[in-house]
Short mmCIF file of C-alpha atoms and ligand atoms in Angstrom, two decimals:
data_model
loop_
_atom_site.label_atom_id
_atom_site.label_comp_id
_atom_site.label_asym_id
_atom_site.label_seq_id
_atom_site.Cartn_x
_atom_site.Cartn_y
_atom_site.Cartn_z
CA MET X 345 98.41 77.27 94.25
CA GLY X 346 101.20 77.45 91.58
CA MET X 347 103.78 79.18 93.90
CA THR X 348 107.36 79.16 94.22
CA GLN X 349 108.74 78.51 97.45
CA ASN X 350 110.35 82.02 97.89
CA ILE X 351 107.55 84.42 96.72
CA PRO X 352 105.78 85.15 100.16
CA ARG X 353 102.15 84.10 100.27
CA ARG X 354 99.85 86.97 100.21
CA VAL X 355 97.18 87.51 102.65
CA SER X 356 94.54 90.19 102.91
CA PHE X 357 91.93 90.86 105.21
CA TYR X 358 88.32 91.92 105.63
CA THR X 359 86.96 93.32 109.07
CA VAL X 360 83.35 93.79 109.89
CA GLY X 361 81.86 95.57 112.92
CA CYS X 362 83.53 96.98 115.80
CA ARG X 363 86.98 98.80 116.71
CA LEU X 364 87.89 95.94 118.60
CA ASN X 365 87.60 93.62 115.63
CA GLN X 366 89.77 96.26 113.66
CA ALA X 367 92.50 96.09 116.69
CA GLU X 368 92.37 92.20 116.47
CA THR X 369 92.90 92.12 112.39
CA ALA X 370 95.67 94.55 112.86
CA LEU X 371 97.34 92.13 114.94
CA LEU X 372 96.72 89.24 113.04
CA ALA X 373 98.11 91.06 109.96
CA ASP X 374 101.38 91.67 112.32
CA ARG X 375 101.74 88.19 112.87
CA PHE X 376 101.07 87.02 109.41
CA ARG X 377 103.75 89.37 108.33
CA GLN X 378 106.14 87.79 111.04
CA LEU X 379 105.53 84.46 109.42
CA GLY X 380 106.64 85.33 106.27
CA PHE X 381 103.53 86.27 104.59
CA GLU X 382 102.70 89.49 102.88
CA PRO X 383 99.63 91.51 103.80
CA VAL X 384 97.84 92.91 100.79
CA LYS X 385 95.21 95.45 100.28
CA PHE X 386 91.86 93.76 100.40
CA GLY X 387 90.35 93.64 96.78
CA ASP X 388 93.91 92.69 95.71
CA MET X 389 94.87 89.33 94.41
CA THR X 390 95.65 87.24 97.20
CA ASP X 391 96.55 83.67 98.55
CA VAL X 392 94.55 83.66 101.84
CA LEU X 393 91.79 85.70 102.87
CA VAL X 394 90.69 86.37 106.63
CA VAL X 395 87.26 87.59 107.12
CA ASN X 396 86.63 88.78 110.71
CA THR X 397 82.92 88.73 111.19
CA CYS X 398 80.61 90.58 113.49
CA SER X 399 77.24 89.29 114.70
CA VAL X 400 75.94 92.15 116.33
CA THR X 401 73.19 92.92 113.66
CA GLU X 402 71.62 91.06 111.33
CA GLY X 403 73.07 90.58 107.79
CA ALA X 404 76.35 88.98 109.23
CA GLU X 405 75.79 86.07 107.04
CA ALA X 406 74.82 87.82 104.03
CA ASP X 407 77.95 90.25 104.50
CA CYS X 408 80.12 87.41 104.64
CA ARG X 409 78.60 85.40 101.35
CA ARG X 410 79.37 89.12 99.61
CA VAL X 411 82.79 88.94 100.60
CA VAL X 412 83.60 85.68 100.06
CA ARG X 413 82.27 85.57 96.66
CA ARG X 414 83.91 88.73 95.67
CA VAL X 415 87.48 87.64 96.62
CA LEU X 416 87.01 84.36 94.92
CA ARG X 417 86.27 86.06 91.82
CA LYS X 418 89.34 87.60 91.55
CA SER X 419 91.48 85.05 93.42
CA PRO X 420 89.56 81.72 92.79
CA ASP X 421 92.28 79.67 94.69
CA ALA X 422 92.34 81.63 97.81
CA PHE X 423 92.10 79.79 100.95
CA VAL X 424 89.67 81.45 103.11
CA ALA X 425 89.72 81.54 106.69
CA VAL X 426 86.89 83.09 108.94
CA THR X 427 86.68 84.19 112.37
CA GLY X 428 85.17 86.74 114.89
CA CYS X 429 81.95 86.79 116.59
CA TYR X 430 79.73 85.34 113.90
CA ALA X 431 82.41 82.18 113.43
CA GLN X 432 81.19 81.74 116.93
CA THR X 433 77.66 82.12 117.01
CA GLY X 434 76.68 81.21 113.60
CA ALA X 435 79.55 78.41 112.76
CA ASP X 436 76.81 76.11 111.44
CA THR X 437 75.34 78.78 108.72
CA LEU X 438 79.14 79.48 108.08
CA GLN X 439 80.00 75.93 107.12
CA ALA X 440 77.29 76.03 104.43
CA ILE X 441 78.59 78.79 102.42
CA ASP X 442 80.55 77.75 99.65
CA GLY X 443 84.43 78.71 99.29
CA ILE X 444 84.94 78.91 103.21
CA ASP X 445 87.67 76.83 104.14
CA LEU X 446 88.43 77.48 107.90
CA ILE X 447 86.11 78.49 110.36
CA LEU X 448 87.72 79.64 113.96
CA GLY X 449 85.68 80.30 117.03
CA THR X 450 86.34 82.84 119.49
CA GLN X 451 88.87 80.68 121.52
CA TYR X 452 91.18 80.09 118.50
CA LYS X 453 90.84 83.34 116.85
CA MET X 454 94.31 84.83 117.66
CA GLN X 455 96.16 81.57 116.71
CA LEU X 456 94.62 82.03 113.33
CA PRO X 457 98.13 82.99 111.40
CA GLU X 458 99.99 80.30 113.30
CA TYR X 459 97.50 77.68 112.09
CA VAL X 460 97.26 78.81 108.57
CA ALA X 461 101.04 79.06 108.50
CA SER X 462 101.32 75.13 109.70
CA LEU X 463 98.85 73.80 107.10
CA PRO X 464 100.71 71.44 104.82
CA THR X 465 98.76 72.76 101.78
CA TYR X 466 96.38 75.77 100.85
CA ASP X 467 94.40 73.64 98.15
CA LYS X 468 90.96 74.15 98.84
CA PRO X 469 89.57 71.20 101.03
CA ALA X 470 86.03 69.88 100.09
CA LYS X 471 84.63 70.93 103.32
CA PRO X 472 85.72 73.62 105.74
CA GLU X 473 87.64 72.64 108.85
CA LEU X 474 86.06 74.06 112.04
CA LEU X 475 88.02 74.79 115.08
CA HIS X 476 85.32 75.88 117.79
CA THR X 477 84.42 75.54 121.37
CA LYS X 478 81.62 76.89 123.53
CA LYS X 479 84.07 77.36 126.24
CA ILE X 480 85.82 80.68 125.95
CA ASP X 481 88.75 81.47 128.50
CA HIS X 482 88.55 84.07 130.85
CA GLU X 483 92.00 84.40 132.06
CA ASN X 484 94.02 87.28 131.99
CA PHE X 485 95.65 87.44 128.57
CA THR X 486 98.86 88.51 126.41
CA LEU X 487 98.72 89.07 122.69
CA GLU X 488 101.39 88.82 120.31
CA GLY X 489 103.00 91.05 117.92
CA THR X 490 101.92 94.73 117.61
CA GLY X 491 99.10 96.16 115.49
CA ASP X 492 99.49 96.88 111.97
CA TYR X 493 98.05 100.10 111.10
CA SER X 494 98.40 102.68 108.15
CA THR X 495 96.33 105.10 109.92
CA THR X 496 97.62 107.81 112.25
CA ARG X 497 95.55 106.64 115.00
CA ALA X 498 95.94 102.93 116.31
CA ASN X 499 93.75 100.91 118.49
CA LEU X 500 95.11 99.11 121.81
CA LYS X 501 93.21 96.10 122.70
CA ILE X 502 93.03 95.97 126.64
CA GLN X 503 90.00 94.05 127.36
CA ASP X 504 87.58 91.37 126.02
CA GLY X 505 84.39 89.94 126.72
CA CYS X 506 81.55 90.96 128.70
CA GLN X 507 78.98 89.62 131.33
CA PHE X 508 76.57 92.32 131.80
CA MET X 509 74.08 90.46 129.64
CA CYS X 510 71.95 93.15 128.14
CA SER X 511 69.23 91.33 126.99
CA PHE X 512 69.50 92.47 123.23
CA CYS X 513 73.01 91.88 122.90
CA LEU X 514 75.01 88.70 121.73
CA ILE X 515 78.42 89.82 122.42
CA PRO X 516 78.49 87.79 125.72
CA PHE X 517 77.96 84.57 123.73
CA ALA X 518 80.27 85.58 121.13
CA ARG X 519 82.98 86.63 123.11
CA GLY X 520 82.72 84.90 126.49
CA ARG X 521 83.40 86.43 129.84
CA GLU X 522 85.17 89.45 130.48
CA ARG X 523 88.94 89.44 130.90
CA SER X 524 91.56 92.03 131.02
CA ARG X 525 94.93 92.18 128.95
CA GLN X 526 98.14 91.98 131.03
CA VAL X 527 99.28 95.46 132.10
CA ASP X 528 102.72 94.75 131.02
CA ASP X 529 101.75 93.29 127.72
CA ALA X 530 99.35 96.32 126.92
CA ILE X 531 102.27 98.76 127.61
CA ARG X 532 104.83 96.69 125.59
CA GLU X 533 102.38 96.83 122.52
CA ALA X 534 101.73 100.50 123.31
CA THR X 535 105.26 101.62 123.17
CA GLU X 536 105.91 99.51 120.15
CA LEU X 537 103.21 101.54 118.78
CA ALA X 538 104.46 104.80 119.79
CA ASP X 539 108.08 103.32 118.14
CA ARG X 540 106.29 103.12 114.99
CA GLY X 541 105.04 106.67 115.02
CA HIS X 542 101.59 106.39 116.17
CA ARG X 543 100.68 109.60 118.20
CA GLU X 544 97.39 108.58 119.44
CA LEU X 545 96.31 105.29 120.63
CA VAL X 546 92.52 104.45 121.19
CA LEU X 547 92.01 101.88 124.22
CA THR X 548 89.79 99.17 122.92
CA GLY X 549 87.85 96.36 124.47
CA VAL X 550 84.06 95.12 124.74
CA ASN X 551 83.61 96.48 128.50
CA ILE X 552 86.89 98.39 129.01
CA GLY X 553 85.73 100.22 132.15
CA GLN X 554 85.94 97.02 133.96
CA TYR X 555 89.63 96.54 133.02
CA GLN X 556 91.38 95.01 136.20
CA ASP X 557 94.81 93.37 136.01
CA ALA X 558 95.92 92.82 139.80
CA ASP X 559 95.68 96.16 141.24
CA VAL X 560 95.91 98.06 138.09
CA ASP X 561 92.40 99.24 136.76
CA ILE X 562 91.65 101.72 133.98
CA LEU X 563 93.05 105.02 135.58
CA THR X 564 96.21 103.13 136.81
CA LEU X 565 96.38 101.87 133.09
CA LEU X 566 96.09 105.40 131.83
CA GLU X 567 98.89 106.72 134.19
CA ARG X 568 101.13 103.90 132.93
CA LEU X 569 100.63 104.68 129.24
CA GLU X 570 100.67 108.54 129.61
CA ALA X 571 104.25 107.91 130.62
CA ILE X 572 105.17 106.63 127.03
CA PRO X 573 107.53 108.38 125.20
CA GLY X 574 106.21 109.88 121.53
CA LEU X 575 102.78 109.21 122.65
CA ASP X 576 100.49 112.38 122.61
CA ARG X 577 97.04 111.09 122.77
CA ILE X 578 95.09 108.31 124.62
CA ARG X 579 91.40 108.15 123.88
CA ILE X 580 89.11 105.97 125.59
CA SER X 581 86.50 104.27 123.14
CA SER X 582 82.79 103.32 124.36
CA ILE X 583 82.53 103.01 128.09
CA GLU X 584 79.73 101.88 130.22
CA PRO X 585 78.31 104.40 132.54
CA THR X 586 78.27 102.47 135.43
CA THR X 587 81.95 101.71 135.32
CA ILE X 588 83.73 105.03 134.88
CA PRO X 589 85.62 105.60 138.27
CA ASP X 590 84.76 108.88 139.74
CA PRO X 591 88.79 110.14 139.74
CA LEU X 592 88.75 109.45 136.00
CA LEU X 593 86.71 112.76 135.23
CA ASP X 594 89.48 114.86 137.10
CA TYR X 595 91.99 113.08 135.83
CA MET X 596 90.80 113.65 131.87
CA ALA X 597 90.10 117.15 132.96
CA ASN X 598 93.86 117.89 133.84
CA SER X 599 95.63 115.25 131.63
CA ASP X 600 97.73 116.58 128.85
CA LYS X 601 97.41 113.17 126.87
CA VAL X 602 93.78 111.50 127.81
CA CYS X 603 91.46 113.30 125.23
CA ARG X 604 88.21 114.51 126.74
CA PHE X 605 85.92 112.28 124.89
CA LEU X 606 83.76 109.95 126.32
CA HIS X 607 81.44 107.61 124.53
CA VAL X 608 79.04 106.44 126.97
CA PRO X 609 75.96 104.21 125.58
CA LEU X 610 72.47 105.46 126.68
CA GLN X 611 70.29 102.59 124.68
CA SER X 612 67.10 104.45 125.88
CA GLY X 613 65.80 107.12 127.71
CA ASP X 614 63.00 105.28 129.55
CA ASP X 615 63.01 103.46 132.61
CA ARG X 616 60.73 100.52 131.61
CA ILE X 617 62.75 99.95 128.36
CA LEU X 618 65.91 100.11 130.26
CA LYS X 619 64.91 97.78 132.71
CA ALA X 620 63.58 95.36 129.83
CA MET X 621 67.18 95.80 128.23
CA ASN X 622 68.74 94.97 131.58
CA ARG X 623 71.00 98.05 131.65
CA ARG X 624 72.24 98.72 135.08
CA TYR X 625 70.89 102.37 135.41
CA THR X 626 67.95 104.30 135.64
CA VAL X 627 67.61 107.46 133.37
CA ARG X 628 67.98 109.70 136.36
CA GLU X 629 71.52 107.99 137.35
CA TYR X 630 72.67 108.42 133.77
CA VAL X 631 71.65 112.09 133.70
CA ALA X 632 73.57 112.70 136.90
CA PHE X 633 76.26 111.15 135.43
CA ILE X 634 76.51 113.15 132.40
CA GLU X 635 75.98 116.38 134.38
CA LYS X 636 78.82 115.83 136.45
CA ALA X 637 81.08 114.91 133.61
CA ALA X 638 80.25 117.60 131.66
CA CYS X 639 80.86 119.93 134.65
CA ARG X 640 84.05 118.54 135.76
CA VAL X 641 85.59 118.16 132.25
CA PRO X 642 85.82 121.48 130.04
CA ASP X 643 84.28 121.06 126.72
CA LEU X 644 84.37 117.45 127.19
CA CYS X 645 82.76 115.58 123.97
CA ILE X 646 80.05 113.13 125.13
CA GLY X 647 78.79 110.76 122.38
CA THR X 648 76.50 107.82 123.01
CA ASP X 649 74.62 104.72 121.39
CA VAL X 650 70.93 104.73 121.48
CA MET X 651 68.96 101.85 120.23
CA VAL X 652 65.56 102.04 118.70
CA GLY X 653 62.75 99.69 118.35
CA PHE X 654 63.28 97.58 121.38
CA PRO X 655 60.24 95.12 121.39
CA GLY X 656 57.54 96.84 123.19
CA GLU X 657 58.92 100.18 122.73
CA THR X 658 55.73 102.35 122.61
CA GLU X 659 55.55 105.94 121.28
CA GLN X 660 55.66 107.43 124.40
CA GLU X 661 58.82 105.29 125.42
CA PHE X 662 60.35 106.52 122.23
CA ALA X 663 59.49 110.34 123.03
CA ASN X 664 60.76 110.09 126.62
CA THR X 665 64.15 108.88 124.52
CA ARG X 666 63.92 111.74 121.97
CA SER X 667 63.47 114.30 124.68
CA LEU X 668 66.14 113.12 126.70
CA VAL X 669 68.88 112.86 124.03
CA SER X 670 67.54 116.69 122.90
CA ASP X 671 68.28 117.65 126.35
CA LEU X 672 71.52 116.22 127.14
CA PRO X 673 74.69 117.83 125.67
CA PHE X 674 75.83 114.98 123.36
CA ALA X 675 77.98 115.92 120.60
CA TYR X 676 76.63 113.15 118.60
CA LEU X 677 74.45 110.08 118.65
CA HIS X 678 75.02 106.59 117.44
CA VAL X 679 71.52 105.13 116.63
CA PHE X 680 71.36 101.49 116.22
CA SER X 681 67.85 99.66 115.19
CA TYR X 682 67.16 96.88 117.42
CA SER X 683 67.42 93.55 115.25
CA SER X 684 66.49 90.35 117.03
CA ARG X 685 69.50 88.05 118.02
CA PRO X 686 68.78 84.46 118.38
CA GLY X 687 69.89 83.24 121.69
CA THR X 688 69.52 86.64 123.54
CA ALA X 689 66.71 87.15 126.19
CA ALA X 690 64.96 89.77 124.28
CA VAL X 691 63.76 87.53 121.60
CA ARG X 692 61.01 86.43 124.00
CA ILE X 693 59.78 89.86 124.53
CA PRO X 694 56.26 90.32 122.94
CA ASN X 695 55.00 93.33 120.70
CA PRO X 696 58.05 93.48 118.16
CA VAL X 697 58.12 97.29 116.55
CA ALA X 698 57.18 97.49 113.07
CA PRO X 699 60.07 97.79 110.87
CA GLU X 700 58.84 101.11 109.23
CA VAL X 701 58.25 102.80 112.57
CA ILE X 702 61.81 101.45 113.64
CA LYS X 703 63.13 103.54 110.34
CA GLU X 704 61.48 106.58 111.43
CA ARG X 705 62.37 106.55 115.07
CA SER X 706 66.08 106.10 113.80
CA GLN X 707 65.90 108.80 111.32
CA SER X 708 64.44 111.37 113.67
CA LEU X 709 67.39 110.52 116.18
CA ALA X 710 69.79 110.92 113.16
CA LYS X 711 68.71 114.49 112.85
CA ILE X 712 69.05 115.48 116.31
CA SER X 713 72.33 113.86 116.12
CA GLN X 714 73.30 115.89 113.21
CA ARG X 715 72.17 119.08 115.04
CA GLN X 716 74.08 118.54 118.00
CA ARG X 717 77.29 117.94 116.01
CA VAL X 718 77.01 121.42 114.64
CA VAL X 719 76.12 122.90 117.97
CA PHE X 720 79.39 121.04 119.82
CA TYR X 721 81.68 121.89 116.59
CA GLN X 722 80.48 125.60 116.99
CA LYS X 723 81.67 125.93 120.43
CA PHE X 724 85.33 126.14 119.16
CA VAL X 725 84.91 128.62 116.64
CA GLY X 726 87.48 131.49 117.06
CA ARG X 727 89.53 128.95 119.25
CA MET X 728 92.86 127.57 118.97
CA VAL X 729 92.71 123.94 119.02
CA SER X 730 95.51 121.14 118.22
CA VAL X 731 94.71 118.73 115.50
CA LEU X 732 96.47 115.55 114.65
CA PHE X 733 96.26 115.54 110.96
CA GLU X 734 95.65 111.96 108.93
CA THR X 735 94.51 112.32 105.70
CA GLN X 736 93.24 114.77 102.73
CA ASN X 737 89.85 114.81 101.88
CA SER X 738 88.19 115.06 98.25
CA ALA X 739 87.95 118.59 98.44
CA GLY X 740 91.69 118.64 99.31
CA LEU X 741 91.28 119.87 102.80
CA TRP X 742 93.92 118.10 105.31
CA THR X 743 91.65 116.50 108.01
CA GLY X 744 92.50 115.47 111.52
CA LEU X 745 90.85 115.13 115.07
CA THR X 746 91.08 117.28 117.84
CA ASP X 747 91.25 115.68 121.37
CA HIS X 748 87.47 116.56 121.59
CA TYR X 749 86.85 114.54 118.66
CA VAL X 750 86.19 117.38 116.60
CA LYS X 751 86.96 116.77 112.92
CA VAL X 752 88.85 119.77 111.45
CA GLY X 753 89.72 120.34 107.84
CA VAL X 754 92.49 123.13 106.86
CA PRO X 755 93.92 124.00 103.36
CA SER X 756 97.51 123.36 103.37
CA ARG X 757 100.00 122.54 100.47
CA GLU X 758 102.33 120.81 103.32
CA ASP X 759 102.05 116.90 103.89
CA LEU X 760 100.36 117.01 107.15
CA LYS X 761 99.99 113.50 107.63
CA ASN X 762 100.77 112.65 111.44
CA GLU X 763 101.27 116.26 112.21
CA MET X 764 100.11 117.64 115.20
CA ARG X 765 99.47 121.58 114.66
CA SER X 766 97.76 124.51 116.07
CA VAL X 767 94.70 125.38 114.18
CA ILE X 768 92.32 128.09 114.36
CA VAL X 769 88.68 127.46 113.85
CA THR X 770 87.11 129.57 111.76
CA GLY X 771 83.78 128.06 110.58
CA VAL X 772 81.55 124.87 110.67
CA THR X 773 80.06 123.02 107.69
CA ASP X 774 78.46 119.57 107.43
CA GLY X 775 80.15 117.48 109.83
CA LEU X 776 83.29 119.34 109.43
CA ALA X 777 85.04 122.14 111.32
CA LEU X 778 87.06 124.50 109.10
CA GLY X 779 90.09 126.24 110.05
CA SER X 780 93.75 127.34 109.28
CA LEU X 781 96.86 126.22 110.52
CA ASN X 782 98.29 128.96 113.09
CA GLU X 783 101.54 130.05 111.68
CA SER X 784 101.76 132.96 113.87
CA PHE X 785 105.04 132.05 115.33
CA ALA X 786 106.54 131.52 111.54
CA GLN X 787 105.13 135.06 110.52
CA PRO X 788 105.16 138.63 111.12
CA VAL X 789 102.30 139.66 113.38
CA ALA X 790 100.62 142.05 110.87
CA HIS X 791 100.63 139.10 108.17
CA HIS X 792 99.00 136.88 110.72
CA HIS X 793 96.18 139.05 111.04
CA THR X 794 95.64 139.34 107.45
CA ASP X 795 95.57 135.70 107.22
CA LEU X 796 92.89 135.27 109.91
CA LEU X 797 90.42 137.80 108.40
CA SER X 798 90.77 136.26 104.96
CA LEU X 799 90.31 132.92 106.17
CA THR X 800 87.43 133.90 108.43
CA SER X 801 85.45 135.28 105.40
CA GLN X 802 86.38 132.14 103.39
CA ALA X 803 84.76 129.97 105.76
CA ILE X 804 81.76 132.28 105.89
S1 LIG Z 2149 77.44 96.04 128.36
FE1 LIG Z 2149 75.64 95.13 127.56
S2 LIG Z 2149 75.65 95.86 125.32
FE2 LIG Z 2149 77.73 96.19 126.07
S3 LIG Z 2149 78.74 93.93 125.23
FE3 LIG Z 2149 77.90 93.85 127.30
S4 LIG Z 2149 75.96 92.99 127.23
FE4 LIG Z 2149 76.40 93.96 125.13
#
């Protein structure tokens, strides 16, 4: 590599897919740093590239090829290590991609930094080394280090794996059976993340409602996390509807720190399709849950995943989904187009839906989602909200999220990054609520009124 001993080796990362992958990349980056490597921005010259892949949709292979090619153009000698779900499920295909030097399956994923650090040479080998096993441990686990994030919000991995075996999903094969992080280890990382200045943590895993370490479940874990000084918000990421403990709703309603936010995958609004998907609820049960949640947690932000084009999905079955998602108080939908994943049960279901029909269905739900977001955001107009600011957008507004997951933009000359401020919401544009910082404590009352008026008219 032509490097002298005392220049740290550079390592860059490319992450595809879900929040859990992001959490794991952040931990890998931290480990590499501890081992004397220097994490650099993806796209900069690097000595080692780590690609953390996903196998949830088709295109994982193409993504991987593209990323590897792109990095090798700039850093032709870079040592390329690939891990993640696609390294587990598509290891054979990856071995045939030019430029890849190391493939680590799920079982070895978190040992990647140590393994790379222990290599005697970073010369690119003639053929990639493969560390892979079908078996993935399902003991409770700990993780080393503390996620390395440049963002305001940090992810906290608390769980891995899933054995619900939804018929379309490859994750149980890619990540193995469910297992939970040891609670003291989760609290350790959360405390360090808070010490590093992260004021909001997002709890992350594959099926986090299944969290269980001895007698600690998701609810008791939340209680423990709430006690961490410096941490202002704890957000639960996607959680399966059948795994949400009932007391969680009241807890969320009354907590100062747990965000009033639930992302609860629906997938389909038709009972026959839900059954074929091997989902664990009926439409009626799902609706009952959402109604209960919306009623018990004031202004709760409820988002969902919906899948269109599951094999055999008829016009009528899709119409059932469309009318259900329109009727329920969702703040937004994540719409997924079904894609066949070899190895899953759904590949054997006949009558695939034509790609152009899938596209139409997906677009029709995307429109509903846009409307729902505006309706949800509008509830907050005229109200005071707390915003944790993250970044400045291209129009120069400082943007951040409320605990209800409303993205708010305000004009300000101050550097608001990582600041939690009171904001009066004045209006809603495309995907953004507009507001003004509530400076009333710092300003005379008369002034404050003028401010409010002028900003309201600005927003309109
Ligand atoms: S709950 Fe279903 S969709 Fe979610 S990871 Fe498990 S098998 Fe996949």
